[in-house]
Amino acid sequence: MSRSAEFWLHDGSIVLSVENTLFRVHQTILVNHSQVFADLFSLPQPAEGDETIEGCRVVVLADDSAADFEDLLGAIYHPSHFDDLPEDADLDELLEFVGGILRLSTKYIIPALRKRCVSLLTARFPTTYEDYLALSPRPYTPSMVKSPGVTQDSTPPVMETHSTVIFSLASTPPTTAASSTYPTAQPQSTPTAQPQPTTPPPSHRSHSRRRSSHHSRDKSSTKSNKPPSPPSSSSVMRTITLAQSTNIPLILPYLYYILARTSSPRRFLSHSPTSLSWHQKTLVLIGRTQLHAAELSLSHAFLIAFEASPSCLTPNACRASRGPMVEWAMLCTTGRGPEPLRPWERWEKLGVCERCVGHAKGRHERGRREVWEKLPGFFEMGSWSRLGKTQEA
């Protein structure tokens, strides 16, 4: 057994044994934070001959990680603990920082710390449609797919393109058809936040597993306006596992959505240390099929079954436009996964009047909102209200 370098407090009143580490802390502080600790410490005092260290009672906490417990104590004893999380931390860093605190604040019922950890996760993974809109990615259009030899300025005028293009409505038409019949613009690469080497600042808590890694990043040099890099499939699966083990079901639908919308299901189907169970993977695949159907019937129905506006002044011309079907065919040829929530904004390509464009925008927005409302059901999780009640229980 080794004594914790940070949390062996000489005026501590109780010793907690976690794995191979001893923590000497203040019983009253733990009791004030947790009813579980209050009940645990109210058990009868040790009989003569039971283990004590320097006059302090020793309590063994089974099934806990010493590193997690040190993180929990750091959050309890240091009010500024959460300030050490960099503003531009990626998902892996966030999980490393809050994982242990969340697990133990849930187990020992420490509401304030659990609430702080949950808020950090829900800031990344929306639980309402309004939150999703605030975090919504840029619109997905065919111009985001590379077409060799085509520049941004080479996209032909709307009516010219629509009069010559040949397309197929097959579910997975050849990718080459898109580049040969409908020239597209080369995408602009999305910058991702790159970690910059810095000199680790001194820290009186530098030995802590997670705090050391975060203290080693100088905030003044890493603060950036760039958003965190998109999470990898393995990071999303880690988050799902953490959310399920700590009763945060409200973030699960969007996490499953992230996996299901990937262009290559092999990213989450392959086995790895962070893999989901086969039952969970099956739910992702079921949801993926549901998302494809939702694009057809809800979010992108305005392209597949175009409707002229009731106030359209040129209904025959707008109904005859090939624009909507061409745009849907282009989406089908990009090799993307289903993304019924992503906003579509190539309205000028529809080749219809402004009133019909406004009508289509309304259908698109209503469809996206309906997709969001149905999202938990796509992955057999019930409804948003049911998930909320489960999380509050």
Short mmCIF file of C-alpha atoms in Angstrom, two decimals:
data_model
loop_
_atom_site.label_atom_id
_atom_site.label_comp_id
_atom_site.label_asym_id
_atom_site.label_seq_id
_atom_site.Cartn_x
_atom_site.Cartn_y
_atom_site.Cartn_z
CA MET A 1 0.00 0.00 0.00
CA SER A 2 1.26 3.46 -0.89
CA ARG A 3 0.06 6.79 0.43
CA SER A 4 -1.40 9.31 -1.97
CA ALA A 5 1.08 12.11 -2.57
CA GLU A 6 -1.62 14.76 -2.77
CA PHE A 7 -4.33 13.44 -0.47
CA TRP A 8 -2.47 12.24 2.57
CA LEU A 9 -3.52 15.12 4.78
CA HIS A 10 -1.88 15.15 8.18
CA ASP A 11 -4.95 16.60 9.84
CA GLY A 12 -7.23 14.12 8.08
CA SER A 13 -9.61 12.08 10.24
CA ILE A 14 -10.17 8.96 8.14
CA VAL A 15 -8.14 6.75 5.81
CA LEU A 16 -9.71 5.37 2.68
CA SER A 17 -8.13 2.37 0.98
CA VAL A 18 -8.71 2.29 -2.79
CA GLU A 19 -6.90 -0.40 -4.78
CA ASN A 20 -3.29 -0.07 -3.57
CA THR A 21 -3.50 3.57 -2.50
CA LEU A 22 -4.33 5.11 0.87
CA PHE A 23 -6.04 8.50 1.13
CA ARG A 24 -6.13 10.35 4.45
CA VAL A 25 -8.86 12.97 4.22
CA HIS A 26 -11.44 14.80 6.30
CA GLN A 27 -14.49 12.74 7.15
CA THR A 28 -16.68 15.81 7.65
CA ILE A 29 -15.89 17.15 4.16
CA LEU A 30 -16.91 13.88 2.53
CA VAL A 31 -20.04 13.66 4.66
CA ASN A 32 -21.06 17.19 3.66
CA HIS A 33 -20.81 16.26 -0.02
CA SER A 34 -22.27 12.76 -0.05
CA GLN A 35 -25.12 11.05 1.79
CA VAL A 36 -23.55 7.71 0.89
CA PHE A 37 -20.38 8.62 2.74
CA ALA A 38 -22.49 9.93 5.63
CA ASP A 39 -24.23 6.56 5.91
CA LEU A 40 -20.97 4.66 5.46
CA PHE A 41 -19.17 6.55 8.18
CA SER A 42 -22.13 6.25 10.57
CA LEU A 43 -21.54 2.51 10.89
CA PRO A 44 -20.26 1.34 14.29
CA GLN A 45 -16.72 2.35 15.17
CA PRO A 46 -14.04 -0.36 14.82
CA ALA A 47 -13.55 -2.73 17.70
CA GLU A 48 -10.22 -2.91 19.47
CA GLY A 49 -7.68 -4.56 17.22
CA ASP A 50 -9.30 -3.48 13.93
CA GLU A 51 -7.01 -1.68 11.51
CA THR A 52 -6.19 1.97 12.10
CA ILE A 53 -3.39 4.14 10.78
CA GLU A 54 -2.04 6.93 12.95
CA GLY A 55 -5.23 6.72 14.97
CA CYS A 56 -7.49 7.03 11.90
CA ARG A 57 -10.04 4.39 11.00
CA VAL A 58 -9.35 2.62 7.70
CA VAL A 59 -12.30 2.13 5.34
CA VAL A 60 -11.86 -0.04 2.25
CA LEU A 61 -13.68 1.16 -0.88
CA ALA A 62 -14.00 -1.86 -3.14
CA ASP A 63 -14.43 -1.73 -6.93
CA ASP A 64 -13.19 1.84 -7.25
CA SER A 65 -10.19 3.03 -9.23
CA ALA A 66 -7.51 4.88 -7.26
CA ALA A 67 -7.01 7.29 -10.16
CA ASP A 68 -10.77 7.96 -10.36
CA PHE A 69 -10.92 8.53 -6.61
CA GLU A 70 -8.02 10.97 -6.74
CA ASP A 71 -9.87 12.90 -9.44
CA LEU A 72 -12.99 12.93 -7.27
CA LEU A 73 -11.07 14.27 -4.29
CA GLY A 74 -9.48 16.89 -6.53
CA ALA A 75 -12.93 18.12 -7.53
CA ILE A 76 -14.13 18.09 -3.90
CA TYR A 77 -11.13 19.84 -2.37
CA HIS A 78 -10.34 22.28 -5.17
CA PRO A 79 -13.26 24.45 -6.40
CA SER A 80 -11.23 25.48 -9.47
CA HIS A 81 -10.71 21.87 -10.56
CA PHE A 82 -12.91 22.15 -13.65
CA ASP A 83 -11.10 25.29 -14.76
CA ASP A 84 -8.18 23.04 -15.70
CA LEU A 85 -10.14 21.58 -18.61
CA PRO A 86 -8.95 23.43 -21.75
CA GLU A 87 -11.66 25.26 -23.67
CA ASP A 88 -10.59 23.54 -26.88
CA ALA A 89 -10.33 20.06 -25.35
CA ASP A 90 -11.27 17.28 -27.74
CA LEU A 91 -13.62 14.47 -26.75
CA ASP A 92 -10.87 12.13 -25.56
CA GLU A 93 -9.52 14.81 -23.25
CA LEU A 94 -13.01 15.56 -21.95
CA LEU A 95 -13.67 11.89 -21.19
CA GLU A 96 -10.32 11.54 -19.47
CA PHE A 97 -11.04 14.62 -17.36
CA VAL A 98 -14.63 13.96 -16.26
CA GLY A 99 -14.88 10.16 -16.52
CA GLY A 100 -13.69 9.26 -13.04
CA ILE A 101 -15.51 12.15 -11.36
CA LEU A 102 -18.74 11.25 -13.14
CA ARG A 103 -18.53 7.56 -12.26
CA LEU A 104 -17.87 8.16 -8.57
CA SER A 105 -20.15 11.19 -8.13
CA THR A 106 -22.92 8.98 -9.51
CA LYS A 107 -22.00 6.04 -7.27
CA TYR A 108 -21.64 8.12 -4.09
CA ILE A 109 -24.49 10.52 -4.95
CA ILE A 110 -22.65 13.83 -5.10
CA PRO A 111 -25.19 15.92 -7.06
CA ALA A 112 -23.13 19.08 -7.63
CA LEU A 113 -20.19 17.26 -9.20
CA ARG A 114 -22.38 14.94 -11.24
CA LYS A 115 -24.37 17.89 -12.57
CA ARG A 116 -21.15 19.66 -13.63
CA CYS A 117 -19.91 16.58 -15.49
CA VAL A 118 -23.26 16.01 -17.19
CA SER A 119 -23.38 19.64 -18.34
CA LEU A 120 -19.95 19.28 -19.96
CA LEU A 121 -21.15 16.25 -21.91
CA THR A 122 -24.48 17.74 -22.96
CA ALA A 123 -22.59 20.79 -24.22
CA ARG A 124 -21.01 18.44 -26.80
CA PHE A 125 -23.99 16.21 -27.49
CA PRO A 126 -27.36 18.01 -27.80
CA THR A 127 -30.48 16.75 -26.06
CA THR A 128 -32.96 19.18 -27.67
CA TYR A 129 -33.49 20.29 -31.25
CA GLU A 130 -32.64 23.87 -30.28
CA ASP A 131 -29.31 22.68 -28.85
CA TYR A 132 -28.68 20.76 -32.05
CA LEU A 133 -29.28 23.87 -34.15
CA ALA A 134 -26.77 25.78 -32.03
CA LEU A 135 -24.17 23.06 -32.68
CA SER A 136 -25.37 22.26 -36.21
CA PRO A 137 -22.61 21.53 -38.73
CA ARG A 138 -22.36 23.35 -42.03
CA PRO A 139 -24.83 22.24 -44.69
CA TYR A 140 -23.99 19.09 -46.61
CA THR A 141 -24.02 19.58 -50.36
CA PRO A 142 -22.60 17.66 -53.32
CA SER A 143 -19.92 20.35 -53.65
CA MET A 144 -18.26 18.87 -50.56
CA VAL A 145 -17.28 15.79 -52.58
CA LYS A 146 -14.11 15.87 -54.64
CA SER A 147 -14.39 15.80 -58.43
CA PRO A 148 -10.97 15.59 -60.13
CA GLY A 149 -10.16 18.48 -62.45
CA VAL A 150 -13.14 20.61 -61.45
CA THR A 151 -12.74 23.96 -59.71
CA GLN A 152 -15.22 25.96 -57.72
CA ASP A 153 -15.91 28.26 -60.64
CA SER A 154 -16.71 25.41 -63.04
CA THR A 155 -20.22 24.60 -61.74
CA PRO A 156 -22.59 25.35 -64.63
CA PRO A 157 -25.73 27.50 -64.34
CA VAL A 158 -28.76 25.83 -62.80
CA MET A 159 -30.99 25.51 -65.85
CA GLU A 160 -28.10 24.47 -68.09
CA THR A 161 -27.18 21.63 -65.78
CA HIS A 162 -30.72 20.46 -65.25
CA SER A 163 -31.36 20.22 -68.99
CA THR A 164 -28.40 17.96 -69.73
CA VAL A 165 -27.70 15.80 -66.68
CA ILE A 166 -28.55 12.10 -66.68
CA PHE A 167 -29.13 10.55 -63.27
CA SER A 168 -30.24 7.37 -61.59
CA LEU A 169 -32.46 7.02 -58.53
CA ALA A 170 -30.83 3.77 -57.46
CA SER A 171 -30.02 3.67 -53.75
CA THR A 172 -26.27 3.48 -54.35
CA PRO A 173 -25.51 4.63 -57.93
CA PRO A 174 -21.86 4.63 -59.04
CA THR A 175 -19.86 7.51 -57.67
CA THR A 176 -18.33 8.16 -61.07
CA ALA A 177 -21.72 9.14 -62.45
CA ALA A 178 -21.73 12.21 -60.28
CA SER A 179 -18.38 13.48 -61.48
CA SER A 180 -19.06 12.75 -65.14
CA THR A 181 -22.55 14.22 -65.42
CA TYR A 182 -22.74 16.88 -62.76
CA PRO A 183 -19.44 18.72 -62.16
CA THR A 184 -19.01 19.65 -58.54
CA ALA A 185 -16.78 22.01 -56.68
CA GLN A 186 -13.80 20.83 -54.76
CA PRO A 187 -14.36 21.00 -51.01
CA GLN A 188 -12.69 23.41 -48.73
CA SER A 189 -10.92 21.51 -46.03
CA THR A 190 -12.24 22.07 -42.55
CA PRO A 191 -9.44 23.12 -40.21
CA THR A 192 -9.03 21.05 -37.12
CA ALA A 193 -7.48 22.11 -33.88
CA GLN A 194 -3.89 20.86 -33.66
CA PRO A 195 -2.22 20.49 -30.28
CA GLN A 196 0.72 22.83 -29.96
CA PRO A 197 3.81 21.87 -28.00
CA THR A 198 4.14 23.84 -24.83
CA THR A 199 6.29 23.82 -21.76
CA PRO A 200 4.39 22.25 -18.86
CA PRO A 201 3.69 24.86 -16.20
CA PRO A 202 4.50 23.98 -12.61
CA SER A 203 1.66 22.38 -10.68
CA HIS A 204 1.38 21.33 -7.06
CA ARG A 205 -0.92 18.54 -8.29
CA SER A 206 1.16 17.49 -11.29
CA HIS A 207 1.31 13.82 -10.29
CA SER A 208 -2.42 13.26 -10.75
CA ARG A 209 -3.20 11.03 -13.71
CA ARG A 210 -5.54 13.42 -15.49
CA ARG A 211 -4.68 16.75 -13.93
CA SER A 212 -1.04 16.34 -14.96
CA SER A 213 -1.98 15.99 -18.62
CA HIS A 214 -4.19 19.07 -18.50
CA HIS A 215 -1.81 21.20 -16.43
CA SER A 216 0.84 20.43 -19.01
CA ARG A 217 -1.12 22.49 -21.52
CA ASP A 218 -0.59 26.21 -21.21
CA LYS A 219 -4.06 27.70 -21.67
CA SER A 220 -2.74 30.99 -22.96
CA SER A 221 -0.98 29.24 -25.82
CA THR A 222 -3.64 26.67 -26.68
CA LYS A 223 -6.72 28.87 -26.54
CA SER A 224 -8.12 28.98 -30.05
CA ASN A 225 -11.21 29.97 -31.96
CA LYS A 226 -11.11 26.66 -33.80
CA PRO A 227 -13.78 24.14 -32.79
CA PRO A 228 -12.69 20.78 -31.34
CA SER A 229 -11.84 18.14 -33.91
CA PRO A 230 -14.72 15.84 -34.90
CA PRO A 231 -14.77 12.85 -32.54
CA SER A 232 -13.57 9.48 -33.76
CA SER A 233 -15.83 6.44 -33.70
CA SER A 234 -13.83 4.96 -30.82
CA SER A 235 -14.28 8.17 -28.78
CA VAL A 236 -18.03 8.15 -29.44
CA MET A 237 -18.23 4.51 -28.34
CA ARG A 238 -16.33 5.35 -25.15
CA THR A 239 -18.85 8.12 -24.48
CA ILE A 240 -21.76 5.73 -25.02
CA THR A 241 -20.29 3.28 -22.53
CA LEU A 242 -19.74 6.05 -19.96
CA ALA A 243 -23.23 7.49 -20.45
CA GLN A 244 -24.90 4.10 -20.04
CA SER A 245 -22.90 3.21 -16.93
CA THR A 246 -23.66 6.57 -15.26
CA ASN A 247 -27.32 6.94 -16.28
CA ILE A 248 -27.14 9.77 -18.83
CA PRO A 249 -29.52 8.36 -21.46
CA LEU A 250 -30.45 11.77 -22.88
CA ILE A 251 -27.19 12.05 -24.84
CA LEU A 252 -27.43 8.51 -26.25
CA PRO A 253 -29.71 9.16 -29.27
CA TYR A 254 -27.35 11.73 -30.77
CA LEU A 255 -24.30 9.57 -29.98
CA TYR A 256 -25.92 6.66 -31.82
CA TYR A 257 -26.81 9.06 -34.66
CA ILE A 258 -23.14 10.03 -35.02
CA LEU A 259 -22.17 6.38 -35.45
CA ALA A 260 -25.09 5.53 -37.74
CA ARG A 261 -24.46 8.42 -40.14
CA THR A 262 -20.87 7.37 -40.89
CA SER A 263 -20.14 6.52 -44.49
CA SER A 264 -18.43 3.28 -43.43
CA PRO A 265 -20.14 1.12 -40.77
CA ARG A 266 -16.90 -0.84 -40.42
CA ARG A 267 -15.67 1.99 -38.22
CA PHE A 268 -17.93 0.83 -35.39
CA LEU A 269 -18.46 -2.81 -36.38
CA SER A 270 -14.80 -3.80 -36.10
CA HIS A 271 -13.65 -5.11 -32.74
CA SER A 272 -11.53 -2.86 -30.53
CA PRO A 273 -11.05 -2.24 -26.79
CA THR A 274 -13.67 0.53 -27.01
CA SER A 275 -16.17 -1.53 -29.02
CA LEU A 276 -19.84 -1.65 -28.17
CA SER A 277 -21.64 -4.90 -27.53
CA TRP A 278 -23.13 -6.66 -30.55
CA HIS A 279 -26.57 -5.72 -29.30
CA GLN A 280 -25.59 -2.05 -29.34
CA LYS A 281 -24.03 -2.38 -32.79
CA THR A 282 -27.21 -3.99 -34.05
CA LEU A 283 -29.21 -1.02 -32.74
CA VAL A 284 -26.88 1.34 -34.62
CA LEU A 285 -27.46 -0.60 -37.84
CA ILE A 286 -31.23 -0.60 -37.29
CA GLY A 287 -31.10 3.13 -36.68
CA ARG A 288 -29.02 3.62 -39.82
CA THR A 289 -31.80 2.04 -41.88
CA GLN A 290 -34.34 4.26 -40.12
CA LEU A 291 -32.28 7.35 -40.89
CA HIS A 292 -32.21 6.47 -44.58
CA ALA A 293 -36.00 6.14 -44.50
CA ALA A 294 -36.31 9.46 -42.61
CA GLU A 295 -34.39 11.26 -45.35
CA LEU A 296 -36.79 9.87 -47.94
CA SER A 297 -40.01 10.56 -46.10
CA LEU A 298 -39.22 13.55 -43.88
CA SER A 299 -36.17 15.77 -44.13
CA HIS A 300 -35.55 15.50 -47.88
CA ALA A 301 -39.05 14.69 -49.09
CA PHE A 302 -39.17 18.19 -50.62
CA LEU A 303 -36.61 16.95 -53.18
CA ILE A 304 -38.08 13.52 -53.88
CA ALA A 305 -41.74 14.57 -54.01
CA PHE A 306 -41.50 18.24 -54.88
CA GLU A 307 -44.57 20.37 -54.21
CA ALA A 308 -45.14 23.79 -55.70
CA SER A 309 -46.17 26.49 -53.27
CA PRO A 310 -49.95 27.12 -53.09
CA SER A 311 -49.14 30.75 -53.93
CA CYS A 312 -46.78 29.90 -56.82
CA LEU A 313 -47.33 32.19 -59.82
CA THR A 314 -45.75 29.75 -62.30
CA PRO A 315 -46.87 26.31 -61.03
CA ASN A 316 -46.42 24.47 -64.33
CA ALA A 317 -42.83 25.64 -64.76
CA CYS A 318 -41.89 24.92 -61.15
CA ARG A 319 -43.43 21.46 -61.18
CA ALA A 320 -41.59 20.68 -64.42
CA SER A 321 -38.18 21.66 -62.99
CA ARG A 322 -35.70 18.83 -62.82
CA GLY A 323 -33.78 20.61 -60.09
CA PRO A 324 -35.18 18.80 -57.03
CA MET A 325 -34.69 15.30 -58.43
CA VAL A 326 -31.24 16.13 -59.74
CA GLU A 327 -30.20 17.43 -56.33
CA TRP A 328 -31.48 14.27 -54.63
CA ALA A 329 -29.63 12.13 -57.18
CA MET A 330 -26.46 14.07 -56.42
CA LEU A 331 -26.83 13.39 -52.71
CA CYS A 332 -27.20 9.69 -53.51
CA THR A 333 -23.92 9.61 -55.44
CA THR A 334 -21.67 11.16 -52.80
CA GLY A 335 -21.05 7.95 -50.85
CA ARG A 336 -22.18 9.61 -47.64
CA GLY A 337 -24.09 8.07 -44.77
CA PRO A 338 -27.66 9.09 -43.92
CA GLU A 339 -27.85 12.55 -42.32
CA PRO A 340 -31.48 13.65 -42.17
CA LEU A 341 -30.70 16.28 -39.55
CA ARG A 342 -28.07 18.14 -41.54
CA PRO A 343 -29.41 21.36 -43.13
CA TRP A 344 -29.54 21.52 -46.94
CA GLU A 345 -28.97 24.91 -48.55
CA ARG A 346 -28.52 24.56 -52.31
CA TRP A 347 -31.82 26.30 -52.83
CA GLU A 348 -30.66 28.17 -55.92
CA LYS A 349 -30.16 24.80 -57.64
CA LEU A 350 -33.84 23.89 -57.51
CA GLY A 351 -34.66 26.03 -60.52
CA VAL A 352 -38.03 27.14 -59.08
CA CYS A 353 -39.54 30.45 -58.03
CA GLU A 354 -38.88 32.13 -54.67
CA ARG A 355 -42.29 31.15 -53.30
CA CYS A 356 -41.66 27.49 -54.06
CA VAL A 357 -38.21 27.76 -52.49
CA GLY A 358 -39.80 29.15 -49.32
CA HIS A 359 -42.35 26.33 -49.34
CA ALA A 360 -39.58 23.75 -49.74
CA LYS A 361 -37.59 25.32 -46.89
CA GLY A 362 -40.60 24.99 -44.61
CA ARG A 363 -41.01 21.30 -45.49
CA HIS A 364 -37.29 20.70 -44.95
CA GLU A 365 -37.29 22.36 -41.52
CA ARG A 366 -40.45 20.57 -40.38
CA GLY A 367 -38.98 17.28 -41.56
CA ARG A 368 -35.72 17.83 -39.68
CA ARG A 369 -37.59 18.71 -36.50
CA GLU A 370 -39.73 15.58 -36.83
CA VAL A 371 -36.59 13.48 -37.35
CA TRP A 372 -35.23 14.88 -34.09
CA GLU A 373 -38.40 14.04 -32.21
CA LYS A 374 -38.28 10.48 -33.53
CA LEU A 375 -34.53 10.02 -33.07
CA PRO A 376 -34.66 7.95 -29.83
CA GLY A 377 -37.22 5.61 -31.39
CA PHE A 378 -34.96 4.97 -34.37
CA PHE A 379 -32.56 3.27 -31.95
CA GLU A 380 -35.29 1.61 -29.86
CA MET A 381 -34.87 3.98 -26.91
CA GLY A 382 -38.47 5.14 -26.59
CA SER A 383 -39.09 8.89 -26.49
CA TRP A 384 -37.15 11.95 -25.34
CA SER A 385 -39.53 12.39 -22.39
CA ARG A 386 -39.01 8.81 -21.30
CA LEU A 387 -35.23 9.22 -21.45
CA GLY A 388 -35.50 12.43 -19.42
CA LYS A 389 -37.52 10.71 -16.70
CA THR A 390 -35.01 7.85 -16.59
CA GLN A 391 -32.10 10.28 -16.20
CA GLU A 392 -33.85 12.20 -13.43
CA ALA A 393 -34.75 9.04 -11.51
#
